[in-house]
Amino acid sequence: HLRRYQRMLELLPPGAGHPLLDVGCYPGHLAVLAAIKGWHVSGVALEPERLGEPGFPDRMQAVGIDFHSLDIERTPLPFSADSFDAVFFNETAEHLAFNPFYPLGEIWRVLKPGGLMIFSVPNLCRFDVRWALLRGRSMYRPLSSPLALAFSSDMSNRHIREYCPGE
């Protein structure tokens, strides 16, 4: 992911104290890096227990990030319209059990006109996936892996739908 994250940060201008929302902010590294670039960061993600890290909100608050727990697929974002100059929606849409349209609608609602949204998902058509398929292998962990790794019981850790560049 390093190359994608570096590109996201290159796309993000210095913040000068302007508000940025990180939707699906777990594990928090992009939110922290945006704060270092001068943005006033708010983040939303699932409840810490579902993320497997109960101390996550405290960790975010300790570095000045305003964290909110919510289900972005069903719950309105707890912010007024036109309240953010920038939004991160990175490495999150592929984990959504339903579809990305509800959270995208909420992002458009809270993003100021002319604001910046930086969006990314893993590329299903990337070389390593195509190479594995050409060799008759899967992009997923083998079935011989421990059950908890091959089939995570936590939906937030699974990729529900992969995307191609044209999408």
GROMACS .gro file of C-alpha atoms in nm:
model
  167
    1HIS     CA    1   0.000   0.000   0.000
    2LEU     CA    2   0.295   0.232   0.051
    3ARG     CA    3   0.299   0.369  -0.304
    4ARG     CA    4  -0.075   0.447  -0.296
    5TYR     CA    5  -0.048   0.617   0.043
    6GLN     CA    6   0.245   0.827  -0.074
    7ARG     CA    7   0.043   0.933  -0.379
    8MET     CA    8  -0.255   1.029  -0.159
    9LEU     CA    9  -0.034   1.248   0.054
   10GLU     CA   10   0.119   1.407  -0.255
   11LEU     CA   11  -0.234   1.498  -0.371
   12LEU     CA   12  -0.315   1.658  -0.037
   13PRO     CA   13  -0.199   2.020  -0.015
   14PRO     CA   14  -0.084   2.175   0.315
   15GLY     CA   15  -0.384   2.216   0.543
   16ALA     CA   16  -0.329   2.551   0.716
   17GLY     CA   17  -0.580   2.444   0.983
   18HIS     CA   18  -0.860   2.364   0.737
   19PRO     CA   19  -1.096   2.074   0.820
   20LEU     CA   20  -1.041   1.729   0.668
   21LEU     CA   21  -1.257   1.420   0.722
   22ASP     CA   22  -1.106   1.072   0.700
   23VAL     CA   23  -1.391   0.826   0.627
   24GLY     CA   24  -1.290   0.476   0.735
   25CYS     CA   25  -0.987   0.618   0.914
   26TYR     CA   26  -0.869   0.298   1.081
   27PRO     CA   27  -0.579   0.231   1.148
   28GLY     CA   28  -0.524   0.608   1.155
   29HIS     CA   29  -0.192   0.659   0.978
   30LEU     CA   30  -0.336   0.878   0.698
   31ALA     CA   31  -0.531   1.087   0.948
   32VAL     CA   32  -0.215   1.144   1.150
   33LEU     CA   33  -0.012   1.232   0.839
   34ALA     CA   34  -0.282   1.479   0.728
   35ALA     CA   35  -0.266   1.641   1.073
   36ILE     CA   36   0.112   1.669   1.036
   37LYS     CA   37   0.049   1.848   0.704
   38GLY     CA   38  -0.153   2.106   0.899
   39TRP     CA   39  -0.511   1.981   0.856
   40HIS     CA   40  -0.765   1.979   1.141
   41VAL     CA   41  -0.868   1.613   1.111
   42SER     CA   42  -1.190   1.436   1.203
   43GLY     CA   43  -1.220   1.063   1.146
   44VAL     CA   44  -1.501   0.811   1.132
   45ALA     CA   45  -1.474   0.433   1.151
   46LEU     CA   46  -1.649   0.132   1.299
   47GLU     CA   47  -1.672   0.080   1.672
   48PRO     CA   48  -1.324   0.007   1.813
   49GLU     CA   49  -1.432  -0.339   1.930
   50ARG     CA   50  -1.523  -0.433   1.571
   51LEU     CA   51  -1.187  -0.301   1.456
   52GLY     CA   52  -1.014  -0.521   1.711
   53GLU     CA   53  -0.853  -0.225   1.885
   54PRO     CA   54  -1.052  -0.089   2.182
   55GLY     CA   55  -0.789   0.183   2.246
   56PHE     CA   56  -0.816   0.331   1.895
   57PRO     CA   57  -1.034   0.636   1.987
   58ASP     CA   58  -0.796   0.727   2.270
   59ARG     CA   59  -0.499   0.698   2.035
   60MET     CA   60  -0.670   0.930   1.784
   61GLN     CA   61  -0.771   1.182   2.051
   62ALA     CA   62  -0.414   1.182   2.187
   63VAL     CA   63  -0.286   1.319   1.856
   64GLY     CA   64  -0.569   1.573   1.821
   65ILE     CA   65  -0.798   1.382   1.583
   66ASP     CA   66  -1.170   1.410   1.650
   67PHE     CA   67  -1.286   1.046   1.621
   68HIS     CA   68  -1.644   0.920   1.578
   69SER     CA   69  -1.756   0.555   1.577
   70LEU     CA   70  -2.034   0.477   1.329
   71ASP     CA   71  -2.143   0.246   1.051
   72ILE     CA   72  -2.074   0.454   0.739
   73GLU     CA   73  -2.306   0.234   0.529
   74ARG     CA   74  -2.616   0.314   0.736
   75THR     CA   75  -2.552   0.612   0.961
   76PRO     CA   76  -2.543   0.976   0.854
   77LEU     CA   77  -2.211   1.146   0.913
   78PRO     CA   78  -2.239   1.355   1.232
   79PHE     CA   79  -2.137   1.679   1.059
   80SER     CA   80  -2.328   1.963   0.899
   81ALA     CA   81  -2.336   2.016   0.523
   82ASP     CA   82  -2.039   2.186   0.359
   83SER     CA   83  -1.816   2.149   0.665
   84PHE     CA   84  -1.495   1.996   0.520
   85ASP     CA   85  -1.243   2.130   0.270
   86ALA     CA   86  -1.108   1.779   0.204
   87VAL     CA   87  -1.214   1.418   0.255
   88PHE     CA   88  -1.014   1.096   0.249
   89PHE     CA   89  -1.213   0.786   0.143
   90ASN     CA   90  -0.925   0.543   0.105
   91GLU     CA   91  -0.901   0.166   0.115
   92THR     CA   92  -1.257   0.153   0.252
   93ALA     CA   93  -1.511   0.102  -0.029
   94GLU     CA   94  -1.389  -0.253  -0.092
   95HIS     CA   95  -1.492  -0.346   0.265
   96LEU     CA   96  -1.852  -0.226   0.234
   97ALA     CA   97  -2.108  -0.506   0.251
   98PHE     CA   98  -2.373  -0.314   0.055
   99ASN     CA   99  -2.247  -0.047  -0.183
  100PRO     CA  100  -2.049   0.274  -0.171
  101PHE     CA  101  -2.332   0.505  -0.277
  102TYR     CA  102  -2.467   0.592   0.069
  103PRO     CA  103  -2.130   0.694   0.216
  104LEU     CA  104  -2.044   0.876  -0.107
  105GLY     CA  105  -2.370   1.073  -0.077
  106GLU     CA  106  -2.280   1.163   0.279
  107ILE     CA  107  -1.931   1.266   0.172
  108TRP     CA  108  -2.074   1.497  -0.097
  109ARG     CA  109  -2.309   1.643   0.165
  110VAL     CA  110  -2.030   1.735   0.412
  111LEU     CA  111  -1.768   1.834   0.151
  112LYS     CA  112  -1.762   2.205   0.071
  113PRO     CA  113  -1.825   2.306  -0.290
  114GLY     CA  114  -1.491   2.292  -0.467
  115GLY     CA  115  -1.351   2.071  -0.190
  116LEU     CA  116  -1.107   1.788  -0.249
  117MET     CA  117  -1.192   1.419  -0.213
  118ILE     CA  118  -0.908   1.168  -0.234
  119PHE     CA  119  -1.045   0.819  -0.301
  120SER     CA  120  -0.867   0.489  -0.353
  121VAL     CA  121  -0.933   0.117  -0.361
  122PRO     CA  122  -0.702  -0.172  -0.442
  123ASN     CA  123  -0.686  -0.246  -0.816
  124LEU     CA  124  -0.833  -0.588  -0.894
  125CYS     CA  125  -0.648  -0.585  -1.227
  126ARG     CA  126  -0.304  -0.527  -1.078
  127PHE     CA  127  -0.018  -0.740  -1.206
  128ASP     CA  128   0.022  -0.969  -0.902
  129VAL     CA  129  -0.347  -1.070  -0.917
  130ARG     CA  130  -0.333  -1.136  -1.292
  131TRP     CA  131  -0.008  -1.331  -1.251
  132ALA     CA  132  -0.161  -1.548  -0.977
  133LEU     CA  133  -0.467  -1.620  -1.193
  134LEU     CA  134  -0.251  -1.707  -1.496
  135ARG     CA  135  -0.072  -1.963  -1.277
  136GLY     CA  136  -0.407  -2.107  -1.162
  137ARG     CA  137  -0.385  -1.952  -0.817
  138SER     CA  138  -0.618  -1.729  -0.623
  139MET     CA  139  -0.552  -1.378  -0.498
  140TYR     CA  140  -0.696  -1.488  -0.162
  141ARG     CA  141  -0.526  -1.680   0.116
  142PRO     CA  142  -0.516  -2.053   0.044
  143LEU     CA  143  -0.777  -2.276   0.204
  144SER     CA  144  -0.494  -2.449   0.386
  145SER     CA  145  -0.446  -2.130   0.590
  146PRO     CA  146  -0.584  -2.118   0.943
  147LEU     CA  147  -0.960  -2.068   0.922
  148ALA     CA  148  -0.948  -1.728   1.091
  149LEU     CA  149  -0.708  -1.603   0.821
  150ALA     CA  150  -0.880  -1.764   0.522
  151PHE     CA  151  -1.229  -1.655   0.630
  152SER     CA  152  -1.224  -1.365   0.871
  153SER     CA  153  -1.538  -1.350   1.085
  154ASP     CA  154  -1.504  -0.972   1.100
  155MET     CA  155  -1.664  -0.827   0.787
  156SER     CA  156  -1.463  -0.505   0.823
  157ASN     CA  157  -1.144  -0.704   0.755
  158ARG     CA  158  -1.276  -0.862   0.434
  159HIS     CA  159  -1.276  -0.724   0.084
  160ILE     CA  160  -1.638  -0.762  -0.020
  161ARG     CA  161  -1.600  -0.625  -0.372
  162GLU     CA  162  -1.287  -0.553  -0.570
  163TYR     CA  163  -1.275  -0.271  -0.827
  164CYS     CA  164  -1.102  -0.220  -1.161
  165PRO     CA  165  -0.957   0.115  -1.277
  166GLY     CA  166  -1.251   0.186  -1.510
  167GLU     CA  167  -1.491   0.174  -1.217
   0.00000   0.00000   0.00000
